[in-house]
């Protein structure tokens, strides 16, 4: 059987005495959208940090197409196809939107010259930022900052895209726009893992859902089944079963 595109195998991460990721495993194929839900502090962002290489786990492995990348540094994983956005966007405020995306295309996707330009224009179109290409990133609205974070991650030409609360703080209409972009990325055959507290946005596009609680996997499966599960309703939504 071919290896899954991404495999997270028995990952455990501790900060001092605090275990923030407890033996978490899951796998993902191209074209899937895995939604990750969980209360604040459940370890969602930490899981992304382990996958992208921003932090090293105490134990466990991250594999990309069957190749163990656990020891690789973040930029090496990025070049192999692991792209991510950050919960707290940190664009180069003094550069334009276009320049921010171009930097990601040049250094993340390692494309050069006309290729990098074309890639930058493509992701600006994809994320609806083309008309703002020449604006300074530092002066963008919240929605446009989210779009830029999205565009920068896409510019690195990922096989798997990790999105950390890209719809947080947006209006319902704006969140629907983000869902539409995720859907078009999925249609390109890219795998997406999307952490989001906006449940209806996740449900609109996720093919599978995973719930984390206190660092451990509480549930995983079909989105409707996961949301209907008594454990999830109790822990995540604060509803007594
Ligand atoms: N660098 C760090 N040093 C120490 N503790 C950390 C560090 N990073 C995260 N933590 C702790 O690990 C736990 C999980 O944090 P994490 O950011 O992964 O949660 P999260 O599920 O993404 O939460 P949120 O929904 O608020 O974004 C929290 O208790 C947090 O305080
Ligand atoms: Mg987080």
mmCIF file of C-alpha atoms and ligand atoms in Angstrom:
data_model
loop_
_atom_site.group_PDB
_atom_site.id
_atom_site.type_symbol
_atom_site.label_atom_id
_atom_site.label_comp_id
_atom_site.label_asym_id
_atom_site.label_seq_id
_atom_site.Cartn_x
_atom_site.Cartn_y
_atom_site.Cartn_z
ATOM 1 C CA UNK A 1 0.000 0.000 0.000
ATOM 2 C CA UNK A 2 1.394 3.478 -0.833
ATOM 3 C CA UNK A 3 2.367 5.672 2.118
ATOM 4 C CA UNK A 4 -0.042 8.397 3.171
ATOM 5 C CA UNK A 5 0.941 11.944 2.188
ATOM 6 C CA UNK A 6 1.342 12.931 5.834
ATOM 7 C CA UNK A 7 1.632 10.677 8.817
ATOM 8 C CA UNK A 8 1.877 11.837 12.419
ATOM 9 C CA UNK A 9 2.894 8.851 14.503
ATOM 10 C CA UNK A 10 2.602 8.716 18.308
ATOM 11 C CA UNK A 11 3.757 12.293 18.885
ATOM 12 C CA UNK A 12 4.292 13.444 22.468
ATOM 13 C CA UNK A 13 5.461 16.962 23.358
ATOM 14 C CA UNK A 14 6.107 18.316 26.845
ATOM 15 C CA UNK A 15 6.905 21.758 28.192
ATOM 16 C CA UNK A 16 8.499 21.078 31.581
ATOM 17 C CA UNK A 17 5.987 19.074 33.597
ATOM 18 C CA UNK A 18 3.166 19.902 31.181
ATOM 19 C CA UNK A 19 2.380 17.313 28.492
ATOM 20 C CA UNK A 20 0.775 19.349 25.713
ATOM 21 C CA UNK A 21 0.655 16.600 23.067
ATOM 22 C CA UNK A 22 -0.125 13.052 24.209
ATOM 23 C CA UNK A 23 0.626 10.222 21.846
ATOM 24 C CA UNK A 24 -1.230 11.791 18.899
ATOM 25 C CA UNK A 25 -1.409 9.907 15.591
ATOM 26 C CA UNK A 26 -3.250 10.606 12.350
ATOM 27 C CA UNK A 27 -2.650 10.421 8.629
ATOM 28 C CA UNK A 28 -3.784 12.385 5.635
ATOM 29 C CA UNK A 29 -4.058 11.897 1.867
ATOM 30 C CA UNK A 30 -3.891 14.437 -0.958
ATOM 31 C CA UNK A 31 -7.169 16.284 -1.455
ATOM 32 C CA UNK A 32 -8.384 15.682 2.098
ATOM 33 C CA UNK A 33 -9.337 18.487 4.446
ATOM 34 C CA UNK A 34 -8.854 17.504 8.081
ATOM 35 C CA UNK A 35 -10.540 19.884 10.509
ATOM 36 C CA UNK A 36 -9.032 20.143 13.997
ATOM 37 C CA UNK A 37 -11.171 21.327 16.885
ATOM 38 C CA UNK A 38 -10.334 21.657 20.538
ATOM 39 C CA UNK A 39 -10.613 24.039 23.494
ATOM 40 C CA UNK A 40 -8.000 26.753 24.098
ATOM 41 C CA UNK A 41 -4.748 25.184 25.217
ATOM 42 C CA UNK A 42 -5.677 21.722 23.854
ATOM 43 C CA UNK A 43 -2.376 21.550 21.979
ATOM 44 C CA UNK A 44 -3.586 22.324 18.451
ATOM 45 C CA UNK A 45 -0.920 24.871 17.528
ATOM 46 C CA UNK A 46 1.742 22.734 19.223
ATOM 47 C CA UNK A 47 0.780 19.868 16.922
ATOM 48 C CA UNK A 48 1.339 22.162 13.911
ATOM 49 C CA UNK A 49 4.671 23.263 15.387
ATOM 50 C CA UNK A 50 5.754 19.630 15.576
ATOM 51 C CA UNK A 51 4.645 18.947 11.975
ATOM 52 C CA UNK A 52 6.336 22.059 10.569
ATOM 53 C CA UNK A 53 9.476 21.516 12.659
ATOM 54 C CA UNK A 54 9.184 24.681 14.749
ATOM 55 C CA UNK A 55 9.408 22.473 17.857
ATOM 56 C CA UNK A 56 10.883 19.012 18.378
ATOM 57 C CA UNK A 57 8.691 16.366 20.047
ATOM 58 C CA UNK A 58 9.906 14.239 22.973
ATOM 59 C CA UNK A 59 8.845 11.159 21.049
ATOM 60 C CA UNK A 60 7.053 10.175 17.887
ATOM 61 C CA UNK A 61 7.540 10.830 14.188
ATOM 62 C CA UNK A 62 6.331 12.973 11.308
ATOM 63 C CA UNK A 63 6.449 11.360 7.851
ATOM 64 C CA UNK A 64 5.896 12.969 4.455
ATOM 65 C CA UNK A 65 5.111 10.432 1.704
ATOM 66 C CA UNK A 66 6.680 7.746 3.874
ATOM 67 C CA UNK A 67 9.900 9.699 4.495
ATOM 68 C CA UNK A 68 10.680 10.500 8.135
ATOM 69 C CA UNK A 69 11.162 14.294 8.378
ATOM 70 C CA UNK A 70 11.153 14.480 12.195
ATOM 71 C CA UNK A 71 14.797 15.569 12.318
ATOM 72 C CA UNK A 72 14.573 18.101 9.474
ATOM 73 C CA UNK A 73 14.551 21.828 10.106
ATOM 74 C CA UNK A 74 11.474 23.961 9.276
ATOM 75 C CA UNK A 75 12.815 25.391 5.990
ATOM 76 C CA UNK A 76 13.794 21.895 4.801
ATOM 77 C CA UNK A 77 10.276 20.602 5.540
ATOM 78 C CA UNK A 78 8.834 23.642 3.791
ATOM 79 C CA UNK A 79 10.834 22.832 0.651
ATOM 80 C CA UNK A 80 9.570 19.258 0.776
ATOM 81 C CA UNK A 81 5.996 20.484 0.759
ATOM 82 C CA UNK A 82 4.831 21.284 4.299
ATOM 83 C CA UNK A 83 3.355 24.795 4.203
ATOM 84 C CA UNK A 84 1.791 26.560 7.159
ATOM 85 C CA UNK A 85 0.127 29.734 8.329
ATOM 86 C CA UNK A 86 0.623 31.141 11.822
ATOM 87 C CA UNK A 87 -2.129 31.853 14.335
ATOM 88 C CA UNK A 88 -0.526 35.264 14.864
ATOM 89 C CA UNK A 89 0.229 36.581 11.382
ATOM 90 C CA UNK A 90 3.646 38.125 11.050
ATOM 91 C CA UNK A 91 4.031 39.602 7.587
ATOM 92 C CA UNK A 92 6.859 41.956 6.704
ATOM 93 C CA UNK A 93 4.897 45.133 7.467
ATOM 94 C CA UNK A 94 7.216 47.390 5.486
ATOM 95 C CA UNK A 95 6.949 45.289 2.328
ATOM 96 C CA UNK A 96 4.004 45.273 -0.048
ATOM 97 C CA UNK A 97 1.530 42.412 -0.257
ATOM 98 C CA UNK A 98 3.156 41.280 -3.507
ATOM 99 C CA UNK A 99 6.664 41.418 -2.028
ATOM 100 C CA UNK A 100 5.566 39.361 0.997
ATOM 101 C CA UNK A 101 4.183 36.650 -1.258
ATOM 102 C CA UNK A 102 7.200 36.816 -3.560
ATOM 103 C CA UNK A 103 9.554 36.228 -0.609
ATOM 104 C CA UNK A 104 7.590 33.075 0.260
ATOM 105 C CA UNK A 105 7.721 31.915 -3.388
ATOM 106 C CA UNK A 106 11.465 32.563 -3.641
ATOM 107 C CA UNK A 107 12.556 31.014 -0.363
ATOM 108 C CA UNK A 108 9.796 28.509 0.371
ATOM 109 C CA UNK A 109 9.087 27.106 -3.084
ATOM 110 C CA UNK A 110 12.618 27.837 -4.272
ATOM 111 C CA UNK A 111 11.289 29.179 -7.531
ATOM 112 C CA UNK A 112 13.202 31.979 -9.214
ATOM 113 C CA UNK A 113 12.621 34.937 -11.553
ATOM 114 C CA UNK A 114 9.540 34.680 -13.751
ATOM 115 C CA UNK A 115 8.440 31.453 -12.024
ATOM 116 C CA UNK A 116 8.343 33.109 -8.626
ATOM 117 C CA UNK A 117 6.476 36.092 -10.076
ATOM 118 C CA UNK A 118 3.884 33.845 -11.719
ATOM 119 C CA UNK A 119 3.447 31.857 -8.506
ATOM 120 C CA UNK A 120 2.978 35.076 -6.504
ATOM 121 C CA UNK A 121 0.337 36.385 -8.934
ATOM 122 C CA UNK A 122 -1.454 33.011 -8.876
ATOM 123 C CA UNK A 123 -1.768 32.929 -5.081
ATOM 124 C CA UNK A 124 -2.825 36.599 -4.954
ATOM 125 C CA UNK A 125 -5.647 35.715 -7.382
ATOM 126 C CA UNK A 126 -6.511 32.618 -5.377
ATOM 127 C CA UNK A 127 -6.786 34.533 -2.095
ATOM 128 C CA UNK A 128 -8.489 37.620 -3.563
ATOM 129 C CA UNK A 129 -5.573 39.946 -2.866
ATOM 130 C CA UNK A 130 -4.544 40.878 -6.389
ATOM 131 C CA UNK A 131 -6.100 44.353 -6.286
ATOM 132 C CA UNK A 132 -4.129 45.057 -3.092
ATOM 133 C CA UNK A 133 -0.795 43.757 -4.365
ATOM 134 C CA UNK A 134 0.931 47.113 -3.997
ATOM 135 C CA UNK A 135 -0.375 47.993 -0.534
ATOM 136 C CA UNK A 136 1.961 47.820 2.437
ATOM 137 C CA UNK A 137 1.262 44.665 4.471
ATOM 138 C CA UNK A 138 1.437 46.681 7.682
ATOM 139 C CA UNK A 139 -1.715 48.625 6.810
ATOM 140 C CA UNK A 140 -4.065 45.760 5.930
ATOM 141 C CA UNK A 141 -7.456 45.018 7.521
ATOM 142 C CA UNK A 142 -7.880 41.835 9.586
ATOM 143 C CA UNK A 143 -9.465 39.957 6.663
ATOM 144 C CA UNK A 144 -6.682 40.978 4.313
ATOM 145 C CA UNK A 145 -4.011 40.034 6.861
ATOM 146 C CA UNK A 146 -5.633 36.587 7.065
ATOM 147 C CA UNK A 147 -5.677 36.406 3.277
ATOM 148 C CA UNK A 148 -2.014 37.373 3.145
ATOM 149 C CA UNK A 149 -1.082 34.740 5.721
ATOM 150 C CA UNK A 150 -2.943 32.254 3.552
ATOM 151 C CA UNK A 151 -1.266 33.517 0.356
ATOM 152 C CA UNK A 152 2.218 33.324 1.862
ATOM 153 C CA UNK A 153 1.636 29.712 2.929
ATOM 154 C CA UNK A 154 0.323 28.827 -0.558
ATOM 155 C CA UNK A 155 3.234 30.594 -2.264
ATOM 156 C CA UNK A 156 5.623 27.997 -0.820
ATOM 157 C CA UNK A 157 3.944 25.450 -3.128
ATOM 158 C CA UNK A 158 2.799 23.046 -0.399
ATOM 159 C CA UNK A 159 1.658 19.447 -0.779
ATOM 160 C CA UNK A 160 0.061 19.828 2.623
ATOM 161 C CA UNK A 161 -1.151 23.142 3.978
ATOM 162 C CA UNK A 162 -1.529 23.727 7.731
ATOM 163 C CA UNK A 163 -3.976 26.543 8.523
ATOM 164 C CA UNK A 164 -4.093 27.854 12.101
ATOM 165 C CA UNK A 165 -7.306 29.798 12.854
ATOM 166 C CA UNK A 166 -7.394 31.557 9.533
ATOM 167 C CA UNK A 167 -11.095 32.477 10.003
ATOM 168 C CA UNK A 168 -10.893 33.642 13.639
ATOM 169 C CA UNK A 169 -12.403 37.094 14.184
ATOM 170 C CA UNK A 170 -13.965 37.279 10.722
ATOM 171 C CA UNK A 171 -17.627 38.002 9.950
ATOM 172 C CA UNK A 172 -19.783 35.139 8.698
ATOM 173 C CA UNK A 173 -19.529 36.445 5.133
ATOM 174 C CA UNK A 174 -15.736 36.765 5.361
ATOM 175 C CA UNK A 175 -15.436 33.255 6.839
ATOM 176 C CA UNK A 176 -17.474 31.943 3.895
ATOM 177 C CA UNK A 177 -14.885 33.498 1.558
ATOM 178 C CA UNK A 178 -12.110 31.677 3.407
ATOM 179 C CA UNK A 179 -14.066 28.411 3.090
ATOM 180 C CA UNK A 180 -14.321 28.978 -0.672
ATOM 181 C CA UNK A 181 -10.544 29.429 -0.928
ATOM 182 C CA UNK A 182 -9.907 26.250 1.096
ATOM 183 C CA UNK A 183 -12.283 24.391 -1.200
ATOM 184 C CA UNK A 184 -10.383 25.528 -4.296
ATOM 185 C CA UNK A 185 -7.081 24.480 -2.706
ATOM 186 C CA UNK A 186 -8.545 21.055 -1.982
ATOM 187 C CA UNK A 187 -9.609 20.829 -5.632
ATOM 188 C CA UNK A 188 -5.969 21.379 -6.609
ATOM 189 C CA UNK A 189 -5.187 18.105 -4.814
ATOM 190 C CA UNK A 190 -3.451 19.738 -1.866
ATOM 191 C CA UNK A 191 -4.079 18.236 1.566
ATOM 192 C CA UNK A 192 -5.270 20.731 4.166
ATOM 193 C CA UNK A 193 -5.238 20.556 7.950
ATOM 194 C CA UNK A 194 -7.327 23.381 9.342
ATOM 195 C CA UNK A 195 -7.451 24.338 13.038
ATOM 196 C CA UNK A 196 -10.505 26.480 13.654
ATOM 197 C CA UNK A 197 -12.889 27.443 16.451
ATOM 198 C CA UNK A 198 -15.482 28.560 13.860
ATOM 199 C CA UNK A 199 -17.181 25.167 13.677
ATOM 200 C CA UNK A 200 -19.579 25.957 10.825
ATOM 201 C CA UNK A 201 -16.660 27.022 8.606
ATOM 202 C CA UNK A 202 -14.861 23.730 9.287
ATOM 203 C CA UNK A 203 -17.965 21.640 8.711
ATOM 204 C CA UNK A 204 -18.513 23.349 5.343
ATOM 205 C CA UNK A 205 -15.307 21.922 3.882
ATOM 206 C CA UNK A 206 -13.749 19.272 6.170
ATOM 207 C CA UNK A 207 -13.750 15.703 4.896
ATOM 208 C CA UNK A 208 -12.726 14.477 8.338
ATOM 209 C CA UNK A 209 -12.598 15.976 11.811
ATOM 210 C CA UNK A 210 -10.206 15.434 14.688
ATOM 211 C CA UNK A 211 -10.827 16.740 18.197
ATOM 212 C CA UNK A 212 -8.020 17.372 20.666
ATOM 213 C CA UNK A 213 -8.574 17.778 24.406
ATOM 214 C CA UNK A 214 -5.752 18.251 26.929
ATOM 215 C CA UNK A 215 -3.218 17.236 24.278
ATOM 216 C CA UNK A 216 -4.839 13.898 23.420
ATOM 217 C CA UNK A 217 -7.008 12.819 20.523
ATOM 218 C CA UNK A 218 -10.580 12.687 21.782
ATOM 219 C CA UNK A 219 -12.333 11.811 18.523
ATOM 220 C CA UNK A 220 -11.672 11.434 14.818
ATOM 221 C CA UNK A 221 -13.893 10.632 11.865
ATOM 222 C CA UNK A 222 -16.756 11.890 9.748
ATOM 223 C CA UNK A 223 -17.437 15.536 10.755
ATOM 224 C CA UNK A 224 -21.130 14.962 11.541
ATOM 225 C CA UNK A 225 -20.415 11.875 13.669
ATOM 226 C CA UNK A 226 -17.607 13.632 15.525
ATOM 227 C CA UNK A 227 -19.731 16.694 16.318
ATOM 228 C CA UNK A 228 -22.607 14.476 17.450
ATOM 229 C CA UNK A 229 -20.430 12.428 19.800
ATOM 230 C CA UNK A 230 -21.261 12.846 23.483
ATOM 231 C CA UNK A 231 -17.577 13.209 24.488
ATOM 232 C CA UNK A 232 -17.018 16.018 22.033
ATOM 233 C CA UNK A 233 -20.182 17.864 23.008
ATOM 234 C CA UNK A 234 -19.231 17.628 26.685
ATOM 235 C CA UNK A 235 -15.563 18.591 26.375
ATOM 236 C CA UNK A 236 -15.543 20.983 23.478
ATOM 237 C CA UNK A 237 -18.890 22.655 23.489
ATOM 238 C CA UNK A 238 -19.492 22.517 27.226
ATOM 239 C CA UNK A 239 -22.790 20.699 26.713
ATOM 240 C CA UNK A 240 -23.675 18.013 29.232
ATOM 241 C CA UNK A 241 -24.325 14.699 27.509
HETATM 242 N N1 LIG B 1 6.696 27.486 24.162
HETATM 243 C C1 LIG B 1 5.912 27.071 25.157
HETATM 244 N N2 LIG B 1 6.375 26.981 26.420
HETATM 245 C C2 LIG B 1 5.600 26.537 27.427
HETATM 246 N N3 LIG B 1 4.311 26.185 27.290
HETATM 247 C C3 LIG B 1 3.788 26.256 26.064
HETATM 248 C C4 LIG B 1 4.539 26.713 24.931
HETATM 249 N N4 LIG B 1 3.746 26.683 23.829
HETATM 250 C C5 LIG B 1 2.547 26.251 24.261
HETATM 251 N N5 LIG B 1 2.555 26.000 25.581
HETATM 252 C C6 LIG B 1 1.424 25.493 26.386
HETATM 253 O O1 LIG B 1 0.973 24.312 25.754
HETATM 254 C C7 LIG B 1 -0.457 24.225 25.826
HETATM 255 C C8 LIG B 1 -0.998 24.052 24.431
HETATM 256 O O2 LIG B 1 -0.785 25.247 23.706
HETATM 257 P P1 LIG B 1 -1.236 25.413 22.193
HETATM 258 O O3 LIG B 1 -0.821 26.768 21.745
HETATM 259 O O4 LIG B 1 -0.774 24.256 21.402
HETATM 260 O O5 LIG B 1 -2.824 25.336 22.342
HETATM 261 P P2 LIG B 1 -3.973 25.577 21.261
HETATM 262 O O6 LIG B 1 -4.825 24.379 21.271
HETATM 263 O O7 LIG B 1 -3.394 26.012 19.971
HETATM 264 O O8 LIG B 1 -4.810 26.783 21.924
HETATM 265 P P3 LIG B 1 -5.582 28.034 21.257
HETATM 266 O O9 LIG B 1 -6.934 27.514 20.847
HETATM 267 O O10 LIG B 1 -5.709 29.009 22.382
HETATM 268 O O11 LIG B 1 -4.757 28.556 20.123
HETATM 269 C C9 LIG B 1 -0.930 25.477 26.555
HETATM 270 O O12 LIG B 1 -1.113 25.130 27.904
HETATM 271 C C10 LIG B 1 0.217 26.430 26.377
HETATM 272 O O13 LIG B 1 0.284 27.344 27.428
HETATM 273 MG MG1 LIG B 2 -3.484 27.719 18.849
#
